[in-house]
Coordinates of C-alpha atoms in Angstrom, one line a residue:
M1 CA 0.0 0.1 0.2
T2 CA 3.1 2.4 0.3
H3 CA 3.0 3.7 -3.3
A4 CA -0.8 4.3 -3.1
Q5 CA -0.5 5.9 0.4
V6 CA 1.9 8.3 -1.0
L7 CA 0.2 9.2 -4.4
L8 CA -2.8 9.9 -2.5
R9 CA -1.2 12.3 -0.2
A10 CA 0.3 14.1 -3.0
Y11 CA -2.8 14.7 -4.7
A12 CA -4.3 15.9 -1.6
R13 CA -1.6 18.2 -0.5
A14 CA -1.2 19.6 -4.4
T15 CA -4.9 20.3 -4.6
N16 CA -6.5 20.3 -1.0
M17 CA -9.4 18.7 -2.7
L18 CA -11.8 15.9 -1.6
I19 CA -11.4 12.1 -2.0
A20 CA -14.9 10.7 -1.2
G21 CA -17.5 10.9 -3.6
R22 CA -15.0 11.9 -6.5
R23 CA -14.3 10.0 -9.6
F24 CA -10.8 9.1 -10.1
V25 CA -9.3 6.8 -13.1
T26 CA -6.5 4.4 -12.5
S27 CA -5.8 0.8 -13.4
D28 CA -3.5 0.5 -10.1
G29 CA -5.0 -2.0 -8.1
E30 CA -3.5 -0.8 -4.7
L31 CA -4.6 2.8 -5.6
T32 CA -8.1 1.4 -6.5
A33 CA -8.4 -0.5 -3.0
L34 CA -7.4 2.6 -1.1
L35 CA -9.3 5.1 -3.1
E36 CA -12.4 3.1 -2.6
A37 CA -12.2 2.9 1.1
F38 CA -11.8 6.3 1.2
G39 CA -15.2 6.7 -0.6
A40 CA -14.0 7.6 -3.9
Q41 CA -15.4 6.3 -7.3
V42 CA -12.9 4.5 -9.3
M43 CA -12.9 3.9 -12.9
S44 CA -10.3 2.0 -15.2
P45 CA -8.8 4.0 -18.0
D46 CA -10.6 2.8 -21.8
P47 CA -7.6 1.3 -23.4
S48 CA -9.5 1.9 -26.7
E49 CA -8.6 5.5 -26.2
D50 CA -5.7 7.8 -25.9
A51 CA -6.9 9.3 -22.8
P52 CA -9.4 8.4 -20.4
S53 CA -13.3 10.3 -21.0
T54 CA -13.5 13.4 -18.8
P55 CA -17.2 14.5 -19.7
T56 CA -17.4 16.6 -16.7
G57 CA -13.8 18.0 -16.3
L58 CA -14.2 16.6 -12.8
D59 CA -12.1 13.6 -13.0
V60 CA -8.8 12.6 -11.3
I61 CA -6.6 10.7 -13.2
F62 CA -3.4 8.6 -11.8
D63 CA -1.0 8.0 -14.4
L64 CA 1.5 5.6 -13.4
D65 CA 2.5 4.6 -17.0
E66 CA 6.1 5.2 -18.4
G67 CA 4.9 7.6 -20.7
A68 CA 2.7 9.4 -18.5
F69 CA 1.4 13.0 -19.2
P70 CA -0.9 15.9 -17.9
R71 CA -4.1 15.1 -19.5
P72 CA -6.4 18.5 -20.6
G73 CA -9.8 18.9 -18.7
A74 CA -8.5 16.3 -15.5
I75 CA -6.5 16.8 -12.4
T76 CA -3.3 14.6 -13.4
V77 CA -1.3 13.0 -11.0
L78 CA 1.8 11.8 -12.8
A79 CA 3.9 8.9 -11.4
P80 CA 5.7 7.1 -13.9
G81 CA 6.4 3.4 -12.9
G82 CA 4.8 4.3 -9.5
S83 CA 7.4 7.0 -8.7
F84 CA 5.8 10.4 -8.1
Q85 CA 6.8 13.3 -10.4
G86 CA 4.0 16.1 -9.8
V87 CA 0.0 17.1 -10.1
Y88 CA -1.2 19.1 -12.6
A89 CA -4.2 21.0 -13.3
P90 CA -7.1 20.9 -15.8
D91 CA -5.4 23.5 -17.9
T92 CA -1.9 21.3 -17.5
S93 CA -0.3 23.7 -15.2
L94 CA 1.8 22.3 -12.4
L95 CA -0.1 22.3 -8.8
R96 CA 2.7 23.8 -6.2
G97 CA 0.6 23.1 -3.2
P98 CA -0.4 25.2 -0.2
E99 CA 2.7 27.7 -1.1
D100 CA 1.2 28.2 -4.5
P101 CA 0.5 32.2 -5.0
E102 CA -2.6 31.4 -6.5
R103 CA -3.9 29.2 -4.0
I104 CA -6.6 31.5 -3.3
A105 CA -8.0 31.8 -6.6
W106 CA -7.7 27.8 -7.2
A107 CA -10.0 27.5 -3.5
R108 CA -12.5 30.2 -5.2
M109 CA -12.7 28.1 -8.8
H110 CA -14.0 25.0 -6.8
M111 CA -16.2 27.0 -4.4
P112 CA -19.3 27.1 -6.7
V113 CA -21.8 26.5 -3.5
T114 CA -20.8 29.3 -1.8
E115 CA -20.3 31.6 -4.6
A116 CA -23.8 31.1 -5.9
A117 CA -25.2 31.5 -2.1
V118 CA -23.4 34.9 -2.3
G119 CA -24.7 36.0 -5.4
R120 CA -28.1 35.3 -4.4
I121 CA -27.9 37.7 -1.7
G122 CA -25.8 40.6 -3.7
H123 CA -28.5 43.0 -3.3
L124 CA -28.9 42.6 0.4
L125 CA -24.9 43.0 1.1
P126 CA -23.6 46.7 0.1
G127 CA -23.0 48.4 3.1
R128 CA -23.6 45.6 5.7
R129 CA -20.3 45.2 8.1
I130 CA -19.6 41.6 8.1
G131 CA -16.8 40.2 10.5
L132 CA -15.2 36.8 9.6
A133 CA -13.8 34.8 12.7
L134 CA -12.6 31.8 11.1
V135 CA -9.6 29.6 10.2
L136 CA -7.4 31.9 8.0
E137 CA -6.5 30.1 5.0
P138 CA -7.1 30.3 1.2
K139 CA -10.9 29.1 1.3
T140 CA -11.9 31.7 3.9
A141 CA -10.1 34.3 2.0
A142 CA -12.0 33.1 -1.0
L143 CA -15.3 33.7 1.1
A144 CA -14.1 37.3 2.3
L145 CA -13.2 38.5 -1.2
M146 CA -16.8 37.3 -2.3
L147 CA -18.5 39.1 0.3
A148 CA -16.5 42.0 -0.1
E149 CA -16.8 42.2 -4.1
A150 CA -20.4 42.1 -3.3
G151 CA -20.2 45.3 -1.5
A152 CA -20.1 44.1 2.1
E153 CA -17.8 45.9 4.3
V154 CA -15.6 42.8 5.7
S155 CA -13.4 42.7 8.5
V156 CA -11.5 39.4 9.2
F157 CA -9.9 37.8 12.4
G158 CA -7.5 34.9 12.6
H159 CA -6.3 33.2 16.1
A160 CA -2.3 33.0 15.8
S161 CA -2.1 29.1 15.5
E162 CA -4.9 29.2 12.8
T163 CA -3.5 32.0 10.4
R164 CA -1.6 31.7 7.3
D165 CA 0.3 35.0 7.0
D166 CA 0.4 35.2 3.5
V167 CA -3.0 34.9 3.2
A168 CA -3.7 37.7 5.7
D169 CA -1.3 39.8 3.4
A170 CA -3.3 39.0 0.3
L171 CA -6.6 40.2 1.9
R172 CA -4.9 43.2 3.3
R173 CA -3.8 44.1 -0.4
A174 CA -7.4 43.6 -1.5
G175 CA -8.3 46.4 0.9
L176 CA -9.8 44.3 3.6
E177 CA -9.5 44.9 7.6
V178 CA -7.2 41.7 8.9
F179 CA -6.7 41.5 12.4
A180 CA -4.6 38.4 12.3
D181 CA -0.9 37.5 13.2
S182 CA 0.9 33.8 13.2
H183 CA 3.6 35.2 15.2
A184 CA 0.8 36.9 17.9
T185 CA 1.8 36.3 21.6
P186 CA -1.6 35.5 23.8
E187 CA -1.7 39.0 24.8
Q188 CA -1.3 40.4 21.0
E189 CA -4.0 37.9 19.8
E190 CA -6.2 39.4 22.7
A191 CA -5.6 42.9 21.6
L192 CA -6.1 41.8 17.8
A193 CA -9.6 40.1 18.7
R194 CA -10.5 43.5 20.4
D195 CA -9.6 45.6 17.5
F196 CA -11.7 43.4 15.4
L197 CA -14.8 43.5 17.5
A198 CA -14.1 47.6 17.6
E199 CA -15.2 47.4 13.8
N200 CA -18.8 47.0 15.4
N201 CA -19.9 44.3 12.7
E202 CA -23.6 43.9 12.1
Y203 CA -23.0 40.1 11.4
L204 CA -20.6 37.6 12.7
L205 CA -19.4 34.4 11.0
D206 CA -17.7 32.3 14.2
D207 CA -15.6 29.3 14.3
G208 CA -15.3 28.3 17.8
S209 CA -17.8 30.9 19.6
H210 CA -14.6 32.8 20.9
L211 CA -15.4 36.2 19.2
I212 CA -19.7 35.6 20.0
R213 CA -18.8 35.2 23.5
M214 CA -16.3 38.1 23.4
A215 CA -18.6 40.4 22.1
H216 CA -21.0 40.1 25.2
D217 CA -18.1 40.9 27.5
P218 CA -18.3 44.8 27.8
G219 CA -15.1 44.9 29.6
R220 CA -13.3 43.4 26.5
A221 CA -15.6 44.8 23.7
P222 CA -17.7 47.8 25.2
T223 CA -19.3 48.5 21.7
A224 CA -19.7 45.2 19.8
L225 CA -22.7 44.0 21.1
S226 CA -24.9 47.4 20.2
A227 CA -24.0 46.9 16.8
L228 CA -24.4 43.0 16.4
R229 CA -27.6 42.0 14.9
G230 CA -26.8 38.4 14.6
A231 CA -24.1 35.7 14.1
A232 CA -23.5 32.0 13.0
E233 CA -21.6 29.2 14.6
E234 CA -19.9 26.4 12.4
T235 CA -18.2 24.4 15.0
T236 CA -19.4 21.4 17.4
S237 CA -16.7 22.9 20.2
G238 CA -18.2 26.5 19.5
L239 CA -21.7 25.6 20.0
R240 CA -21.3 23.4 23.1
P241 CA -20.6 26.4 25.5
L242 CA -23.4 28.8 23.8
R243 CA -26.1 26.1 24.5
H244 CA -25.8 27.1 28.1
F245 CA -24.5 31.0 27.6
P246 CA -26.6 34.2 28.0
L247 CA -27.0 35.3 24.6
Q248 CA -28.3 38.5 23.8
I249 CA -28.4 38.4 19.9
P250 CA -29.8 35.6 17.6
V251 CA -27.1 32.9 16.6
I252 CA -27.7 30.5 14.0
A253 CA -26.4 26.9 14.9
S254 CA -24.9 26.5 11.7
N255 CA -22.8 23.2 12.6
D256 CA -26.2 21.5 13.5
A257 CA -27.2 21.6 9.9
R258 CA -27.4 18.3 8.2
S259 CA -25.1 19.6 5.3
K260 CA -22.4 20.9 7.4
T261 CA -21.9 18.6 10.3
L262 CA -22.3 15.1 8.3
F263 CA -20.0 15.9 6.0
D264 CA -17.4 18.7 7.3
N265 CA -16.8 16.7 10.6
A266 CA -16.5 13.2 9.2
Y267 CA -15.3 13.3 5.6
G268 CA -13.5 16.7 5.7
T269 CA -11.9 16.5 9.0
G270 CA -11.3 12.8 8.7
Q271 CA -9.5 13.1 5.6
S272 CA -7.5 16.3 6.3
C273 CA -6.2 15.0 9.6
W274 CA -5.0 11.9 8.3
T275 CA -3.2 13.3 5.4
T276 CA -1.6 16.3 7.8
I277 CA -0.7 13.4 10.0
L278 CA 0.9 11.3 7.5
D279 CA 2.8 14.3 6.0
I280 CA 4.2 15.2 9.2
I281 CA 5.4 11.8 10.6
D282 CA 6.8 10.8 7.0
P283 CA 8.2 14.0 5.3
A284 CA 10.8 12.0 3.2
G285 CA 7.4 10.8 1.6
I286 CA 8.4 7.2 1.4
G287 CA 5.1 5.9 3.2
A288 CA 4.2 6.1 6.7
P289 CA 4.4 2.9 8.7
I290 CA 0.4 3.1 9.2
P291 CA -0.5 -0.6 8.0
G292 CA -0.6 -2.9 11.3
M293 CA -0.3 0.0 13.8
A294 CA -2.6 -0.1 16.7
V295 CA -4.8 3.4 16.2
G296 CA -6.7 4.6 19.2
V297 CA -9.6 7.2 18.2
I298 CA -11.1 8.7 21.4
G299 CA -14.7 9.9 20.6
Y300 CA -16.9 8.3 18.0
G301 CA -19.0 11.6 16.9
D302 CA -18.9 12.5 13.3
V303 CA -15.2 13.6 13.5
G304 CA -14.3 10.3 15.4
K305 CA -16.1 8.3 12.7
G306 CA -14.1 9.9 9.9
C307 CA -11.1 9.7 11.9
A308 CA -11.7 6.0 12.7
R309 CA -12.9 5.1 9.2
F310 CA -9.7 6.6 7.3
G311 CA -7.5 5.1 9.7
R312 CA -8.7 1.6 8.9
A313 CA -8.8 2.5 5.1
L314 CA -4.6 3.3 5.7
G315 CA -4.3 -0.1 7.1
G316 CA -4.4 0.8 11.0
K317 CA -5.8 -1.4 13.4
V318 CA -8.2 1.1 14.8
S319 CA -9.9 0.8 18.4
V320 CA -12.2 3.3 19.7
V321 CA -12.9 4.8 23.0
E322 CA -16.6 6.0 23.6
L323 CA -18.6 6.8 26.8
D324 CA -21.7 7.1 25.0
P325 CA -23.3 3.4 25.0
V326 CA -25.3 4.2 21.7
R327 CA -22.3 5.5 19.9
A328 CA -20.1 2.8 21.2
L329 CA -22.6 0.4 19.9
Q330 CA -22.1 2.2 16.5
A331 CA -18.4 1.6 16.6
R332 CA -18.8 -1.9 17.4
M333 CA -21.2 -2.6 14.5
D334 CA -19.1 -0.6 12.1
G335 CA -16.5 -3.3 12.9
F336 CA -14.2 -1.5 15.4
T337 CA -12.7 -2.8 18.5
V338 CA -14.3 -0.7 21.6
A339 CA -12.3 -0.7 24.9
S340 CA -11.5 1.4 27.5
L341 CA -8.8 4.4 27.4
S342 CA -6.7 2.7 29.7
E343 CA -6.7 -0.6 27.4
V344 CA -6.3 1.2 24.1
A345 CA -3.7 3.6 25.2
A346 CA -1.7 0.7 26.7
R347 CA -1.2 -0.8 22.9
A348 CA -1.5 2.4 21.0
G349 CA 1.1 3.4 18.5
M350 CA -1.1 6.6 17.6
L351 CA -3.6 8.2 19.9
I352 CA -6.2 10.6 18.5
S353 CA -8.3 12.9 20.5
A354 CA -11.5 13.3 18.5
T355 CA -13.9 14.9 21.0
G356 CA -13.3 18.7 21.0
E357 CA -13.5 18.4 25.1
P358 CA -10.9 19.3 27.5
S359 CA -8.9 16.5 29.2
T360 CA -9.9 13.9 26.5
I361 CA -6.0 12.4 26.8
P362 CA -5.1 12.7 30.7
L363 CA -2.2 12.4 32.1
N364 CA -3.0 8.6 32.9
A365 CA -3.3 8.1 29.2
L366 CA -0.1 9.6 28.5
E367 CA 1.3 7.3 31.2
A368 CA -0.2 4.2 29.8
L369 CA 1.0 5.1 26.1
P370 CA 4.1 2.7 24.8
E371 CA 7.4 4.7 24.1
N372 CA 7.5 6.7 21.0
A373 CA 3.9 6.7 20.4
I374 CA 2.2 9.7 18.3
V375 CA -0.3 11.7 20.0
T376 CA -2.6 14.1 18.1
V377 CA -5.8 16.1 18.4
A378 CA -8.5 16.4 15.8
G379 CA -11.2 18.0 17.8
G380 CA -9.3 21.4 18.6
V381 CA -10.1 23.1 21.8
V382 CA -7.2 24.0 24.5
G383 CA -6.5 21.3 26.9
E384 CA -7.8 18.2 24.9
V385 CA -4.1 16.7 25.8
E386 CA -3.2 17.2 29.5
I387 CA -0.1 19.0 28.6
K388 CA 0.0 21.3 31.6
E389 CA -0.8 18.6 34.0
A390 CA 1.9 16.2 32.4
L391 CA 4.4 19.1 32.8
A392 CA 3.1 19.8 36.4
A393 CA 4.0 16.1 37.3
G394 CA 7.8 16.2 36.2
W395 CA 7.1 15.4 32.2
T396 CA 9.3 17.6 30.0
L397 CA 8.2 19.0 26.7
N398 CA 10.9 20.0 23.9
E399 CA 11.1 20.6 20.1
A400 CA 12.0 17.7 18.2
G401 CA 13.6 19.0 14.9
D402 CA 10.2 19.5 13.5
P403 CA 8.1 22.5 13.8
H404 CA 5.2 20.0 13.9
V405 CA 6.6 17.6 16.3
Q406 CA 7.3 17.9 19.8
R407 CA 9.0 15.3 22.3
L408 CA 6.9 14.9 25.4
A409 CA 9.0 12.8 27.9
S410 CA 8.1 11.4 31.2
P411 CA 9.9 11.6 34.3
T412 CA 11.7 8.0 33.7
G413 CA 12.5 9.2 30.3
K414 CA 9.9 7.6 28.0
P415 CA 9.4 9.9 24.8
L416 CA 6.1 10.3 23.0
R417 CA 5.8 12.4 19.9
L418 CA 3.3 15.2 20.5
L419 CA 2.1 16.8 17.0
E420 CA 1.2 20.6 17.0
K421 CA 1.7 21.0 20.6
G422 CA -1.8 19.2 20.9
E423 CA -4.0 21.6 18.8
G424 CA -6.0 20.9 15.8
I425 CA -3.8 18.8 13.5
N426 CA -5.8 20.1 10.2
Y427 CA -5.8 23.4 10.4
T428 CA -2.4 24.4 12.5
A429 CA -0.1 21.9 10.4
G430 CA -2.4 21.3 7.4
E431 CA -4.6 23.4 5.1
G432 CA -7.7 22.6 6.6
N433 CA -10.6 20.6 5.3
P434 CA -10.8 19.9 1.4
I435 CA -12.2 22.7 -0.8
E436 CA -15.3 21.0 -1.7
I437 CA -16.3 20.4 2.1
M438 CA -15.5 24.2 3.2
D439 CA -17.6 25.1 -0.1
M440 CA -20.5 23.4 1.6
S441 CA -19.7 24.6 5.2
F442 CA -19.4 28.1 4.0
G443 CA -22.6 27.6 1.8
V444 CA -24.5 26.6 5.1
Q445 CA -22.7 30.0 6.8
V446 CA -24.0 32.1 3.7
A447 CA -27.5 30.3 4.3
A448 CA -27.1 31.4 8.0
L449 CA -26.4 34.9 7.3
T450 CA -29.0 35.2 4.6
E451 CA -31.6 34.0 7.3
L452 CA -30.2 36.5 9.6
L453 CA -30.4 39.5 6.8
L454 CA -34.0 38.7 6.0
H455 CA -35.4 37.5 9.5
G456 CA -33.1 38.7 11.9
D457 CA -35.1 41.2 13.4
E458 CA -38.1 38.2 14.1
L459 CA -35.7 36.0 16.0
E460 CA -35.3 36.0 19.8
P461 CA -31.8 36.4 21.3
G462 CA -30.5 32.6 21.4
L463 CA -29.7 29.7 19.4
H464 CA -31.5 29.0 16.1
N465 CA -31.3 26.1 13.5
L466 CA -31.0 26.8 10.1
P467 CA -34.3 26.2 8.0
I468 CA -34.3 22.7 6.8
Q469 CA -35.1 24.3 3.2
A470 CA -31.9 26.1 3.3
D471 CA -30.1 23.4 4.7
N472 CA -31.1 20.8 1.6
A473 CA -30.5 23.4 -0.8
V474 CA -26.9 23.6 0.1
A475 CA -26.7 19.7 0.2
Q476 CA -28.2 19.6 -3.3
A477 CA -26.1 22.5 -4.8
A478 CA -22.9 20.6 -3.3
L479 CA -24.5 17.3 -5.1
D480 CA -24.9 18.9 -8.5
A481 CA -21.4 20.4 -7.9
L482 CA -19.8 17.0 -7.3
R483 CA -21.8 15.5 -10.4
G484 CA -20.6 18.3 -12.6
T485 CA -24.4 19.0 -13.6
G486 CA -23.7 22.8 -13.0
N487 CA -26.6 23.5 -11.1
A488 CA -25.0 25.3 -8.0
Q489 CA -27.0 28.5 -9.3

């Protein structure tokens, strides 16, 4: 499976695009098996044609022949003889990955659901003050630019660990107000957040609800709440504190929309966490040793389901830790071993937190892990791994020669490999979820914004679900886009 894993990662890194549901063309048996395990549709090339048919222009071709060449109209992964050479866009230009200066344009090109949703409310946007507090990467930038081009006054905030400075700079050059710096200290990040809220936005699209809650604190944001007419929150971990928070504005629970949580959390986070993990632990690109590795996934919500599923697809021996008996039963019937955290940790070569809850990986789990086990987080709240508690108990934390890997060592000297200091791995060390997934999620956020623009004055303060008709419309548009039927409008 080694070459298949490497080529799949190369595709994901070069394109930041989805695997599940997409059509791929390959004659390689190992690639076919891996792609299908990830949920892809796989076709064999037609030997009667010089090039596989690409009626929708959405195909991805893995060409492993010695005479491999880029195919116009399709994304092509070239690997003559199985040795990776490059990934090429449908116009046959080389895709350079996250560092490509055209990355925002590439993302926007593949976001028809969001583009159409913004277009439908273009007449409502001129002069509206809209704040985005989202992971600041190319897909967020594309959303910000769409709103700004429609006439909205857009400002953007990004947490330091969730900010790409090149993307922030690109938005500044486009004339947007950006409050983000990847090198900001906690004190500087607090100041940036206060300055962002001082823009007195009317509408706020949030990720984690940090800014929604901060807007309610007159000591930190004295004028924000008087201007704010509504907000939308797109994460599970962000909605959790809002359910018991004294909200003074209507907030749309975007994460609860089926077209968001069923896809973003399972397919998007599952894929992006695993491809990021593999790129970190196998920087040489020779194939990460996942086949046969004992992998523990803590939590079997939608994120956990994705992490478990894709871990198994890669050959890992996946066990699930889940306290909810219904979800634990689901994991069991999905074919996973279900066991206690102590049992799973004692044999895990990798332990993944997928709960979005603090202390998911407590000190006693760290103590139980074998030497050199990998510890990582797919959830993304502060303290999912009890690092502070470990340090207080005499453990040490040091850099390990890779900016994304730290050496967490016990008082007896047992080392563990901690990825990205225990923060959400896919958006701190990777590019976040695939473009098509974020196209759906941002489509939901724009649908939430639409609801607030049209009916916000009728909504009581508190959490509100996105209307089912709007939810279904996002899913239908995404399905049309993936099929290539062009009905996202």
